[in-house]
JSON list of C-alpha atoms in Angstrom, two decimals:
[
{"chain": "V", "resi": 17, "resn": "MET", "atom": "CA", "xyz": [0.00, 0.00, 0.00]},
{"chain": "V", "resi": 18, "resn": "ASN", "atom": "CA", "xyz": [1.58, 3.26, -1.17]},
{"chain": "V", "resi": 19, "resn": "LEU", "atom": "CA", "xyz": [0.06, 6.23, 0.64]},
{"chain": "V", "resi": 20, "resn": "SER", "atom": "CA", "xyz": [1.47, 9.72, 0.13]},
{"chain": "V", "resi": 21, "resn": "ALA", "atom": "CA", "xyz": [1.65, 12.58, 2.61]},
{"chain": "V", "resi": 22, "resn": "GLU", "atom": "CA", "xyz": [-1.43, 14.08, 0.93]},
{"chain": "V", "resi": 23, "resn": "ASP", "atom": "CA", "xyz": [-3.29, 10.79, 1.45]},
{"chain": "V", "resi": 24, "resn": "PHE", "atom": "CA", "xyz": [-2.50, 10.81, 5.16]},
{"chain": "V", "resi": 25, "resn": "GLN", "atom": "CA", "xyz": [-3.61, 14.43, 5.38]},
{"chain": "V", "resi": 26, "resn": "ALA", "atom": "CA", "xyz": [-6.91, 13.46, 3.76]},
{"chain": "V", "resi": 27, "resn": "ILE", "atom": "CA", "xyz": [-7.31, 10.57, 6.21]},
{"chain": "V", "resi": 28, "resn": "SER", "atom": "CA", "xyz": [-6.58, 12.87, 9.17]},
{"chain": "V", "resi": 29, "resn": "LEU", "atom": "CA", "xyz": [-9.06, 15.48, 7.96]},
{"chain": "V", "resi": 30, "resn": "THR", "atom": "CA", "xyz": [-11.69, 12.79, 7.38]},
{"chain": "V", "resi": 31, "resn": "LEU", "atom": "CA", "xyz": [-11.29, 11.45, 10.92]},
{"chain": "V", "resi": 32, "resn": "GLN", "atom": "CA", "xyz": [-11.56, 14.98, 12.33]},
{"chain": "V", "resi": 33, "resn": "LEU", "atom": "CA", "xyz": [-14.69, 15.65, 10.28]},
{"chain": "V", "resi": 34, "resn": "ALA", "atom": "CA", "xyz": [-16.31, 12.35, 11.28]},
{"chain": "V", "resi": 35, "resn": "SER", "atom": "CA", "xyz": [-15.47, 12.78, 14.98]},
{"chain": "V", "resi": 36, "resn": "ILE", "atom": "CA", "xyz": [-16.81, 16.34, 15.25]},
{"chain": "V", "resi": 37, "resn": "THR", "atom": "CA", "xyz": [-19.88, 15.49, 13.19]},
{"chain": "V", "resi": 38, "resn": "THR", "atom": "CA", "xyz": [-20.67, 12.44, 15.33]},
{"chain": "V", "resi": 39, "resn": "VAL", "atom": "CA", "xyz": [-20.47, 14.36, 18.61]},
{"chain": "V", "resi": 40, "resn": "LEU", "atom": "CA", "xyz": [-22.64, 17.21, 17.31]},
{"chain": "V", "resi": 41, "resn": "LEU", "atom": "CA", "xyz": [-25.09, 14.78, 15.73]},
{"chain": "V", "resi": 42, "resn": "LEU", "atom": "CA", "xyz": [-25.63, 12.91, 19.00]},
{"chain": "V", "resi": 43, "resn": "LEU", "atom": "CA", "xyz": [-26.29, 16.20, 20.80]},
{"chain": "V", "resi": 44, "resn": "LEU", "atom": "CA", "xyz": [-28.76, 17.27, 18.12]},
{"chain": "V", "resi": 45, "resn": "ALA", "atom": "CA", "xyz": [-30.38, 13.89, 17.47]},
{"chain": "V", "resi": 46, "resn": "THR", "atom": "CA", "xyz": [-31.11, 13.03, 21.12]},
{"chain": "V", "resi": 47, "resn": "PRO", "atom": "CA", "xyz": [-33.88, 15.61, 21.74]},
{"chain": "V", "resi": 48, "resn": "VAL", "atom": "CA", "xyz": [-35.26, 15.11, 18.21]},
{"chain": "V", "resi": 49, "resn": "ALA", "atom": "CA", "xyz": [-35.42, 11.33, 18.67]},
{"chain": "V", "resi": 50, "resn": "TRP", "atom": "CA", "xyz": [-36.97, 11.66, 22.15]},
{"chain": "V", "resi": 51, "resn": "TRP", "atom": "CA", "xyz": [-39.69, 13.92, 20.76]},
{"chain": "V", "resi": 52, "resn": "LEU", "atom": "CA", "xyz": [-40.36, 11.63, 17.79]},
{"chain": "V", "resi": 53, "resn": "ALA", "atom": "CA", "xyz": [-40.54, 8.59, 20.07]},
{"chain": "V", "resi": 54, "resn": "HIS", "atom": "CA", "xyz": [-43.07, 10.11, 22.45]},
{"chain": "V", "resi": 55, "resn": "THR", "atom": "CA", "xyz": [-45.10, 12.76, 20.67]},
{"chain": "V", "resi": 56, "resn": "HIS", "atom": "CA", "xyz": [-48.59, 12.34, 19.26]},
{"chain": "V", "resi": 57, "resn": "SER", "atom": "CA", "xyz": [-48.46, 15.67, 17.47]},
{"chain": "V", "resi": 58, "resn": "VAL", "atom": "CA", "xyz": [-49.69, 16.02, 13.89]},
{"chain": "V", "resi": 59, "resn": "TRP", "atom": "CA", "xyz": [-46.22, 17.39, 13.15]},
{"chain": "V", "resi": 60, "resn": "ARG", "atom": "CA", "xyz": [-44.57, 14.06, 13.86]},
{"chain": "V", "resi": 61, "resn": "ALA", "atom": "CA", "xyz": [-44.92, 12.70, 10.32]},
{"chain": "V", "resi": 62, "resn": "PRO", "atom": "CA", "xyz": [-43.62, 15.88, 8.60]},
{"chain": "V", "resi": 63, "resn": "VAL", "atom": "CA", "xyz": [-40.67, 16.15, 11.01]},
{"chain": "V", "resi": 64, "resn": "ALA", "atom": "CA", "xyz": [-39.81, 12.45, 10.63]},
{"chain": "V", "resi": 65, "resn": "SER", "atom": "CA", "xyz": [-40.00, 12.79, 6.84]},
{"chain": "V", "resi": 66, "resn": "LEU", "atom": "CA", "xyz": [-37.76, 15.86, 6.92]},
{"chain": "V", "resi": 67, "resn": "VAL", "atom": "CA", "xyz": [-35.18, 14.06, 9.07]},
{"chain": "V", "resi": 68, "resn": "ALA", "atom": "CA", "xyz": [-35.22, 11.02, 6.76]},
{"chain": "V", "resi": 69, "resn": "LEU", "atom": "CA", "xyz": [-35.04, 13.09, 3.56]},
{"chain": "V", "resi": 70, "resn": "PRO", "atom": "CA", "xyz": [-31.25, 12.61, 3.07]},
{"chain": "V", "resi": 71, "resn": "LEU", "atom": "CA", "xyz": [-31.87, 8.85, 2.77]},
{"chain": "V", "resi": 72, "resn": "VAL", "atom": "CA", "xyz": [-33.72, 9.27, -0.54]},
{"chain": "V", "resi": 73, "resn": "LEU", "atom": "CA", "xyz": [-32.48, 12.63, -1.82]},
{"chain": "V", "resi": 74, "resn": "PRO", "atom": "CA", "xyz": [-29.52, 12.45, -4.24]},
{"chain": "V", "resi": 75, "resn": "PRO", "atom": "CA", "xyz": [-26.41, 13.75, -2.44]},
{"chain": "V", "resi": 76, "resn": "THR", "atom": "CA", "xyz": [-25.73, 16.22, -5.26]},
{"chain": "V", "resi": 77, "resn": "VAL", "atom": "CA", "xyz": [-29.18, 17.75, -4.83]},
{"chain": "V", "resi": 78, "resn": "LEU", "atom": "CA", "xyz": [-28.70, 18.08, -1.08]},
{"chain": "V", "resi": 79, "resn": "GLY", "atom": "CA", "xyz": [-25.19, 19.43, -1.64]},
{"chain": "V", "resi": 80, "resn": "PHE", "atom": "CA", "xyz": [-26.43, 21.97, -4.17]},
{"chain": "V", "resi": 81, "resn": "TYR", "atom": "CA", "xyz": [-29.04, 23.45, -1.84]},
{"chain": "V", "resi": 82, "resn": "LEU", "atom": "CA", "xyz": [-26.57, 23.46, 1.04]},
{"chain": "V", "resi": 83, "resn": "LEU", "atom": "CA", "xyz": [-24.07, 25.27, -1.20]},
{"chain": "V", "resi": 84, "resn": "ILE", "atom": "CA", "xyz": [-26.68, 27.92, -1.99]},
{"chain": "V", "resi": 85, "resn": "ALA", "atom": "CA", "xyz": [-27.56, 28.30, 1.70]},
{"chain": "V", "resi": 86, "resn": "LEU", "atom": "CA", "xyz": [-23.93, 28.49, 2.82]},
{"chain": "V", "resi": 87, "resn": "GLY", "atom": "CA", "xyz": [-22.78, 30.77, 0.01]},
{"chain": "V", "resi": 88, "resn": "PRO", "atom": "CA", "xyz": [-22.31, 34.54, 0.36]},
{"chain": "V", "resi": 89, "resn": "HIS", "atom": "CA", "xyz": [-25.85, 35.23, -0.90]},
{"chain": "V", "resi": 90, "resn": "GLY", "atom": "CA", "xyz": [-27.55, 32.42, 1.05]},
{"chain": "V", "resi": 91, "resn": "PRO", "atom": "CA", "xyz": [-29.27, 32.86, 4.42]},
{"chain": "V", "resi": 92, "resn": "ILE", "atom": "CA", "xyz": [-26.59, 31.03, 6.42]},
{"chain": "V", "resi": 93, "resn": "GLY", "atom": "CA", "xyz": [-23.78, 32.69, 4.47]},
{"chain": "V", "resi": 94, "resn": "GLN", "atom": "CA", "xyz": [-25.24, 36.14, 5.05]},
{"chain": "V", "resi": 95, "resn": "LEU", "atom": "CA", "xyz": [-25.68, 35.35, 8.75]},
{"chain": "V", "resi": 96, "resn": "THR", "atom": "CA", "xyz": [-22.06, 34.29, 9.19]},
{"chain": "V", "resi": 97, "resn": "GLN", "atom": "CA", "xyz": [-20.83, 37.33, 7.28]},
{"chain": "V", "resi": 98, "resn": "TRP", "atom": "CA", "xyz": [-23.04, 39.61, 9.38]},
{"chain": "V", "resi": 99, "resn": "ALA", "atom": "CA", "xyz": [-21.47, 38.03, 12.49]},
{"chain": "V", "resi": 100, "resn": "GLY", "atom": "CA", "xyz": [-18.04, 38.98, 11.18]},
{"chain": "V", "resi": 101, "resn": "GLY", "atom": "CA", "xyz": [-17.06, 35.63, 9.71]},
{"chain": "V", "resi": 102, "resn": "ALA", "atom": "CA", "xyz": [-16.67, 34.33, 6.20]},
{"chain": "V", "resi": 103, "resn": "SER", "atom": "CA", "xyz": [-18.99, 32.22, 4.10]},
{"chain": "V", "resi": 104, "resn": "LEU", "atom": "CA", "xyz": [-19.04, 28.58, 5.19]},
{"chain": "V", "resi": 105, "resn": "ALA", "atom": "CA", "xyz": [-19.02, 27.32, 1.60]},
{"chain": "V", "resi": 106, "resn": "PHE", "atom": "CA", "xyz": [-15.73, 25.59, 0.71]},
{"chain": "V", "resi": 107, "resn": "SER", "atom": "CA", "xyz": [-14.62, 25.49, 4.34]},
{"chain": "V", "resi": 108, "resn": "PHE", "atom": "CA", "xyz": [-14.14, 22.75, 6.92]},
{"chain": "V", "resi": 109, "resn": "TRP", "atom": "CA", "xyz": [-17.02, 23.97, 9.08]},
{"chain": "V", "resi": 110, "resn": "GLY", "atom": "CA", "xyz": [-19.21, 24.03, 6.02]},
{"chain": "V", "resi": 111, "resn": "LEU", "atom": "CA", "xyz": [-18.36, 20.35, 5.62]},
{"chain": "V", "resi": 112, "resn": "VAL", "atom": "CA", "xyz": [-19.31, 19.77, 9.25]},
{"chain": "V", "resi": 113, "resn": "LEU", "atom": "CA", "xyz": [-22.70, 21.43, 8.76]},
{"chain": "V", "resi": 114, "resn": "GLY", "atom": "CA", "xyz": [-23.34, 19.52, 5.54]},
{"chain": "V", "resi": 115, "resn": "SER", "atom": "CA", "xyz": [-22.29, 16.24, 7.17]},
{"chain": "V", "resi": 116, "resn": "ILE", "atom": "CA", "xyz": [-24.68, 16.83, 10.07]},
{"chain": "V", "resi": 117, "resn": "VAL", "atom": "CA", "xyz": [-27.59, 17.30, 7.68]},
{"chain": "V", "resi": 118, "resn": "TYR", "atom": "CA", "xyz": [-26.56, 14.35, 5.49]},
{"chain": "V", "resi": 119, "resn": "SER", "atom": "CA", "xyz": [-26.01, 11.90, 8.36]},
{"chain": "V", "resi": 120, "resn": "LEU", "atom": "CA", "xyz": [-28.88, 13.06, 10.59]},
{"chain": "V", "resi": 121, "resn": "PRO", "atom": "CA", "xyz": [-31.19, 10.06, 9.90]},
{"chain": "V", "resi": 122, "resn": "PHE", "atom": "CA", "xyz": [-28.39, 7.65, 10.78]},
{"chain": "V", "resi": 123, "resn": "ALA", "atom": "CA", "xyz": [-28.23, 9.19, 14.25]},
{"chain": "V", "resi": 124, "resn": "VAL", "atom": "CA", "xyz": [-31.93, 9.82, 14.84]},
{"chain": "V", "resi": 125, "resn": "GLN", "atom": "CA", "xyz": [-33.43, 6.49, 13.82]},
{"chain": "V", "resi": 126, "resn": "PRO", "atom": "CA", "xyz": [-31.38, 4.22, 16.15]},
{"chain": "V", "resi": 127, "resn": "LEU", "atom": "CA", "xyz": [-32.21, 6.56, 19.04]},
{"chain": "V", "resi": 128, "resn": "VAL", "atom": "CA", "xyz": [-35.92, 6.58, 18.17]},
{"chain": "V", "resi": 129, "resn": "ASN", "atom": "CA", "xyz": [-35.88, 2.77, 18.14]},
{"chain": "V", "resi": 130, "resn": "ALA", "atom": "CA", "xyz": [-34.07, 2.66, 21.50]},
{"chain": "V", "resi": 131, "resn": "PHE", "atom": "CA", "xyz": [-36.44, 5.14, 23.16]},
{"chain": "V", "resi": 132, "resn": "GLU", "atom": "CA", "xyz": [-39.51, 3.36, 21.79]},
{"chain": "V", "resi": 133, "resn": "ALA", "atom": "CA", "xyz": [-38.22, -0.05, 22.90]},
{"chain": "V", "resi": 134, "resn": "MET", "atom": "CA", "xyz": [-37.74, 1.31, 26.41]},
{"chain": "V", "resi": 135, "resn": "GLY", "atom": "CA", "xyz": [-41.48, 1.92, 26.76]},
{"chain": "V", "resi": 136, "resn": "PRO", "atom": "CA", "xyz": [-43.14, 4.35, 29.19]},
{"chain": "V", "resi": 137, "resn": "ARG", "atom": "CA", "xyz": [-42.84, 2.17, 32.31]},
{"chain": "V", "resi": 138, "resn": "PRO", "atom": "CA", "xyz": [-39.30, 3.17, 33.46]},
{"chain": "V", "resi": 139, "resn": "MET", "atom": "CA", "xyz": [-40.12, 6.87, 33.29]},
{"chain": "V", "resi": 140, "resn": "GLU", "atom": "CA", "xyz": [-43.40, 6.31, 35.15]},
{"chain": "V", "resi": 141, "resn": "VAL", "atom": "CA", "xyz": [-41.59, 4.45, 37.92]},
{"chain": "V", "resi": 142, "resn": "ALA", "atom": "CA", "xyz": [-39.03, 7.26, 38.15]},
{"chain": "V", "resi": 143, "resn": "ALA", "atom": "CA", "xyz": [-41.87, 9.79, 38.43]},
{"chain": "V", "resi": 144, "resn": "THR", "atom": "CA", "xyz": [-43.45, 7.84, 41.31]},
{"chain": "V", "resi": 145, "resn": "LEU", "atom": "CA", "xyz": [-40.08, 8.09, 43.09]},
{"chain": "V", "resi": 146, "resn": "ARG", "atom": "CA", "xyz": [-40.31, 11.87, 42.71]},
{"chain": "V", "resi": 147, "resn": "ALA", "atom": "CA", "xyz": [-37.55, 12.15, 40.16]},
{"chain": "V", "resi": 148, "resn": "SER", "atom": "CA", "xyz": [-37.80, 15.25, 38.01]},
{"chain": "V", "resi": 149, "resn": "PRO", "atom": "CA", "xyz": [-38.19, 14.75, 34.24]},
{"chain": "V", "resi": 150, "resn": "TRP", "atom": "CA", "xyz": [-34.56, 15.82, 33.72]},
{"chain": "V", "resi": 151, "resn": "ASP", "atom": "CA", "xyz": [-33.27, 13.48, 36.43]},
{"chain": "V", "resi": 152, "resn": "ALA", "atom": "CA", "xyz": [-35.33, 10.61, 35.04]},
{"chain": "V", "resi": 153, "resn": "PHE", "atom": "CA", "xyz": [-34.06, 11.28, 31.54]},
{"chain": "V", "resi": 154, "resn": "PHE", "atom": "CA", "xyz": [-30.37, 11.32, 32.50]},
{"chain": "V", "resi": 155, "resn": "THR", "atom": "CA", "xyz": [-30.45, 8.54, 35.11]},
{"chain": "V", "resi": 156, "resn": "VAL", "atom": "CA", "xyz": [-33.02, 6.20, 33.56]},
{"chain": "V", "resi": 157, "resn": "ALA", "atom": "CA", "xyz": [-33.66, 6.87, 29.88]},
{"chain": "V", "resi": 158, "resn": "LEU", "atom": "CA", "xyz": [-30.10, 7.46, 28.73]},
{"chain": "V", "resi": 159, "resn": "PRO", "atom": "CA", "xyz": [-28.62, 4.32, 30.36]},
{"chain": "V", "resi": 160, "resn": "LEU", "atom": "CA", "xyz": [-31.45, 2.17, 29.00]},
{"chain": "V", "resi": 161, "resn": "ALA", "atom": "CA", "xyz": [-30.94, 3.64, 25.52]},
{"chain": "V", "resi": 162, "resn": "LYS", "atom": "CA", "xyz": [-27.17, 3.04, 25.54]},
{"chain": "V", "resi": 163, "resn": "PRO", "atom": "CA", "xyz": [-27.29, 0.45, 22.69]},
{"chain": "V", "resi": 164, "resn": "GLY", "atom": "CA", "xyz": [-29.09, 3.00, 20.53]},
{"chain": "V", "resi": 165, "resn": "PHE", "atom": "CA", "xyz": [-26.42, 5.61, 21.23]},
{"chain": "V", "resi": 166, "resn": "VAL", "atom": "CA", "xyz": [-23.62, 3.20, 20.36]},
{"chain": "V", "resi": 167, "resn": "MET", "atom": "CA", "xyz": [-25.39, 2.26, 17.12]},
{"chain": "V", "resi": 168, "resn": "ALA", "atom": "CA", "xyz": [-26.08, 5.90, 16.25]},
{"chain": "V", "resi": 169, "resn": "ALA", "atom": "CA", "xyz": [-22.44, 6.88, 16.88]},
{"chain": "V", "resi": 170, "resn": "MET", "atom": "CA", "xyz": [-21.05, 4.05, 14.78]},
{"chain": "V", "resi": 171, "resn": "LEU", "atom": "CA", "xyz": [-23.42, 4.65, 11.88]},
{"chain": "V", "resi": 172, "resn": "SER", "atom": "CA", "xyz": [-22.93, 8.42, 11.95]},
{"chain": "V", "resi": 173, "resn": "PHE", "atom": "CA", "xyz": [-19.15, 8.13, 12.03]},
{"chain": "V", "resi": 174, "resn": "ALA", "atom": "CA", "xyz": [-19.00, 5.56, 9.24]},
{"chain": "V", "resi": 175, "resn": "HIS", "atom": "CA", "xyz": [-21.50, 7.41, 7.05]},
{"chain": "V", "resi": 176, "resn": "THR", "atom": "CA", "xyz": [-19.57, 10.66, 7.42]},
{"chain": "V", "resi": 177, "resn": "VAL", "atom": "CA", "xyz": [-16.30, 8.96, 6.52]},
{"chain": "V", "resi": 178, "resn": "GLY", "atom": "CA", "xyz": [-17.83, 7.54, 3.33]},
{"chain": "V", "resi": 179, "resn": "GLU", "atom": "CA", "xyz": [-19.72, 10.59, 2.03]},
{"chain": "V", "resi": 180, "resn": "PHE", "atom": "CA", "xyz": [-18.70, 12.03, -1.32]},
{"chain": "V", "resi": 181, "resn": "GLY", "atom": "CA", "xyz": [-21.37, 13.95, -3.23]},
{"chain": "V", "resi": 182, "resn": "VAL", "atom": "CA", "xyz": [-22.25, 16.40, -0.47]},
{"chain": "V", "resi": 183, "resn": "VAL", "atom": "CA", "xyz": [-18.66, 17.17, 0.54]},
{"chain": "V", "resi": 184, "resn": "LEU", "atom": "CA", "xyz": [-17.61, 17.66, -3.08]},
{"chain": "V", "resi": 185, "resn": "MET", "atom": "CA", "xyz": [-20.49, 20.08, -3.73]},
{"chain": "V", "resi": 186, "resn": "ILE", "atom": "CA", "xyz": [-20.06, 22.26, -0.64]},
{"chain": "V", "resi": 187, "resn": "GLY", "atom": "CA", "xyz": [-16.35, 21.79, 0.05]},
{"chain": "V", "resi": 188, "resn": "GLY", "atom": "CA", "xyz": [-14.68, 21.17, -3.25]},
{"chain": "V", "resi": 189, "resn": "ASN", "atom": "CA", "xyz": [-11.29, 19.50, -3.03]},
{"chain": "V", "resi": 190, "resn": "ILE", "atom": "CA", "xyz": [-9.05, 21.98, -1.22]},
{"chain": "V", "resi": 191, "resn": "PRO", "atom": "CA", "xyz": [-5.90, 20.42, 0.33]},
{"chain": "V", "resi": 192, "resn": "ASP", "atom": "CA", "xyz": [-5.75, 20.58, 4.15]},
{"chain": "V", "resi": 193, "resn": "GLN", "atom": "CA", "xyz": [-9.19, 22.23, 4.28]},
{"chain": "V", "resi": 194, "resn": "THR", "atom": "CA", "xyz": [-11.86, 20.17, 2.54]},
{"chain": "V", "resi": 195, "resn": "ARG", "atom": "CA", "xyz": [-10.01, 17.32, 0.81]},
{"chain": "V", "resi": 196, "resn": "VAL", "atom": "CA", "xyz": [-11.26, 14.17, 2.54]},
{"chain": "V", "resi": 197, "resn": "VAL", "atom": "CA", "xyz": [-10.57, 10.55, 1.64]},
{"chain": "V", "resi": 198, "resn": "SER", "atom": "CA", "xyz": [-13.44, 10.21, -0.85]},
{"chain": "V", "resi": 199, "resn": "THR", "atom": "CA", "xyz": [-12.48, 13.33, -2.80]},
{"chain": "V", "resi": 200, "resn": "GLN", "atom": "CA", "xyz": [-8.81, 12.35, -2.62]},
{"chain": "V", "resi": 201, "resn": "ILE", "atom": "CA", "xyz": [-9.66, 9.03, -4.30]},
{"chain": "V", "resi": 202, "resn": "TYR", "atom": "CA", "xyz": [-11.66, 10.95, -6.91]},
{"chain": "V", "resi": 203, "resn": "GLY", "atom": "CA", "xyz": [-8.67, 13.19, -7.54]},
{"chain": "V", "resi": 204, "resn": "HIS", "atom": "CA", "xyz": [-6.35, 10.20, -7.98]},
{"chain": "V", "resi": 205, "resn": "VAL", "atom": "CA", "xyz": [-8.71, 8.62, -10.50]},
{"chain": "V", "resi": 206, "resn": "GLU", "atom": "CA", "xyz": [-9.06, 11.90, -12.43]},
{"chain": "V", "resi": 207, "resn": "ALA", "atom": "CA", "xyz": [-5.25, 12.09, -12.61]},
{"chain": "V", "resi": 208, "resn": "MET", "atom": "CA", "xyz": [-5.12, 8.40, -13.63]},
{"chain": "V", "resi": 209, "resn": "GLN", "atom": "CA", "xyz": [-3.10, 7.59, -10.51]},
{"chain": "V", "resi": 210, "resn": "TYR", "atom": "CA", "xyz": [-4.70, 4.21, -10.08]},
{"chain": "V", "resi": 211, "resn": "SER", "atom": "CA", "xyz": [-2.13, 2.73, -7.71]},
{"chain": "V", "resi": 212, "resn": "GLN", "atom": "CA", "xyz": [-2.67, 5.59, -5.23]},
{"chain": "V", "resi": 213, "resn": "ALA", "atom": "CA", "xyz": [-6.42, 5.27, -5.65]},
{"chain": "V", "resi": 214, "resn": "HIS", "atom": "CA", "xyz": [-6.14, 1.53, -4.93]},
{"chain": "V", "resi": 215, "resn": "GLY", "atom": "CA", "xyz": [-4.32, 2.23, -1.66]},
{"chain": "V", "resi": 216, "resn": "LEU", "atom": "CA", "xyz": [-6.91, 4.66, -0.32]},
{"chain": "V", "resi": 217, "resn": "ALA", "atom": "CA", "xyz": [-9.82, 2.62, -1.66]},
{"chain": "V", "resi": 218, "resn": "GLY", "atom": "CA", "xyz": [-8.41, -0.41, 0.12]},
{"chain": "V", "resi": 219, "resn": "VAL", "atom": "CA", "xyz": [-8.33, 1.54, 3.40]},
{"chain": "V", "resi": 220, "resn": "MET", "atom": "CA", "xyz": [-11.98, 2.52, 2.91]},
{"chain": "V", "resi": 221, "resn": "LEU", "atom": "CA", "xyz": [-12.94, -1.05, 2.06]},
{"chain": "V", "resi": 222, "resn": "ALA", "atom": "CA", "xyz": [-11.28, -2.42, 5.18]},
{"chain": "V", "resi": 223, "resn": "PHE", "atom": "CA", "xyz": [-12.82, 0.31, 7.34]},
{"chain": "V", "resi": 224, "resn": "SER", "atom": "CA", "xyz": [-16.32, -0.34, 5.98]},
{"chain": "V", "resi": 225, "resn": "PHE", "atom": "CA", "xyz": [-15.98, -4.08, 6.54]},
{"chain": "V", "resi": 226, "resn": "LEU", "atom": "CA", "xyz": [-14.81, -3.59, 10.13]},
{"chain": "V", "resi": 227, "resn": "VAL", "atom": "CA", "xyz": [-17.72, -1.22, 10.86]},
{"chain": "V", "resi": 228, "resn": "LEU", "atom": "CA", "xyz": [-20.25, -3.75, 9.55]},
{"chain": "V", "resi": 229, "resn": "LEU", "atom": "CA", "xyz": [-18.52, -6.52, 11.50]},
{"chain": "V", "resi": 230, "resn": "GLY", "atom": "CA", "xyz": [-18.59, -4.41, 14.65]},
{"chain": "V", "resi": 231, "resn": "LEU", "atom": "CA", "xyz": [-22.28, -3.62, 14.20]},
{"chain": "V", "resi": 232, "resn": "SER", "atom": "CA", "xyz": [-23.09, -7.30, 13.72]},
{"chain": "V", "resi": 233, "resn": "TRP", "atom": "CA", "xyz": [-21.13, -8.25, 16.85]},
{"chain": "V", "resi": 234, "resn": "PHE", "atom": "CA", "xyz": [-22.76, -5.46, 18.85]},
{"chain": "V", "resi": 235, "resn": "ASN", "atom": "CA", "xyz": [-26.26, -6.50, 17.75]},
{"chain": "V", "resi": 236, "resn": "ARG", "atom": "CA", "xyz": [-25.64, -10.11, 18.76]},
{"chain": "V", "resi": 237, "resn": "ARG", "atom": "CA", "xyz": [-24.25, -9.05, 22.12]},
{"chain": "V", "resi": 238, "resn": "THR", "atom": "CA", "xyz": [-27.19, -6.71, 22.75]},
{"chain": "V", "resi": 239, "resn": "LYS", "atom": "CA", "xyz": [-29.69, -9.45, 21.92]},
{"chain": "V", "resi": 240, "resn": "ARG", "atom": "CA", "xyz": [-27.93, -11.95, 24.23]},
{"chain": "V", "resi": 241, "resn": "GLY", "atom": "CA", "xyz": [-27.95, -9.36, 27.00]},
{"chain": "V", "resi": 242, "resn": "ALA", "atom": "CA", "xyz": [-31.67, -8.69, 26.50]},
{"chain": "V", "resi": 243, "resn": "LYS", "atom": "CA", "xyz": [-32.46, -12.43, 26.64]},
{"chain": "V", "resi": 244, "resn": "ALA", "atom": "CA", "xyz": [-30.36, -12.90, 29.76]},
{"chain": "V", "resi": 245, "resn": "SER", "atom": "CA", "xyz": [-32.14, -10.07, 31.58]},
{"chain": "V", "resi": 246, "resn": "ALA", "atom": "CA", "xyz": [-35.60, -11.18, 30.48]}
]
C-alpha cells in the first residue's frame, strides 16, 4: 500500500470531520429522537420525513441546496458574514454542517428505536419516586438507551467517513481544508493515478468491513444481554 503525505492528510481530515460530526449529531439527534418517540403531534410525520429526507435525496441535490444556503448570498452565508465571519461554503465547518444534515437520519433512527423499545414504564416508575423529568431522563432513559447511542455513533461516524457527493459540492477538493478521503480518491482517478487510488480505496474497504462486522457483533451481544435479563 503506497500512501502519500497528501493521502495521510486526507485521512486525518476525514477522521476529524467524522469525529466532530458524530459528537454534534448525537447532541442534536437526542432531543429530536426523544420527541419523535413520544409525541402524538400532527407534526410528527412531517418532522420524521424531513429528518429522513437525506436517505432518498440524491447527495448532489442536497449538496447543491446546502451550497446555496452556505454561500455569500444564502441565508446562512449572510448570517455568518453579518457576524463577522466568512462564508461557510468551501470550508471545513461548512463540511461539518453539511455532514450533520446528510447523516442526521443515521443518528436519529437508532435513538428513536431505543427510546420506543424502552417503553413508558421506566419513566413512570421514576416519576413515582419523585424524580424530576430531567433526572429521570439522564439517570433512567439514557442508560437504557445506551445500545441505541452506540449504534447511532457508529453509523454516523461511518456514514460521514464515506460521504462524497455532499462534501464535493459544498467543500470542493481543497488540500488541508476540505479534501477528505473520498475526494482524494476521486482526484487520484481523475489524474489516472490508479495505484494511489487503490491504496486509499483499500483503506476505505477495510474500514467499511470492520464497521459492519462491529455492528453485527454489537447486535448479537445486545440481543444476548436482553435475553439474559428477560
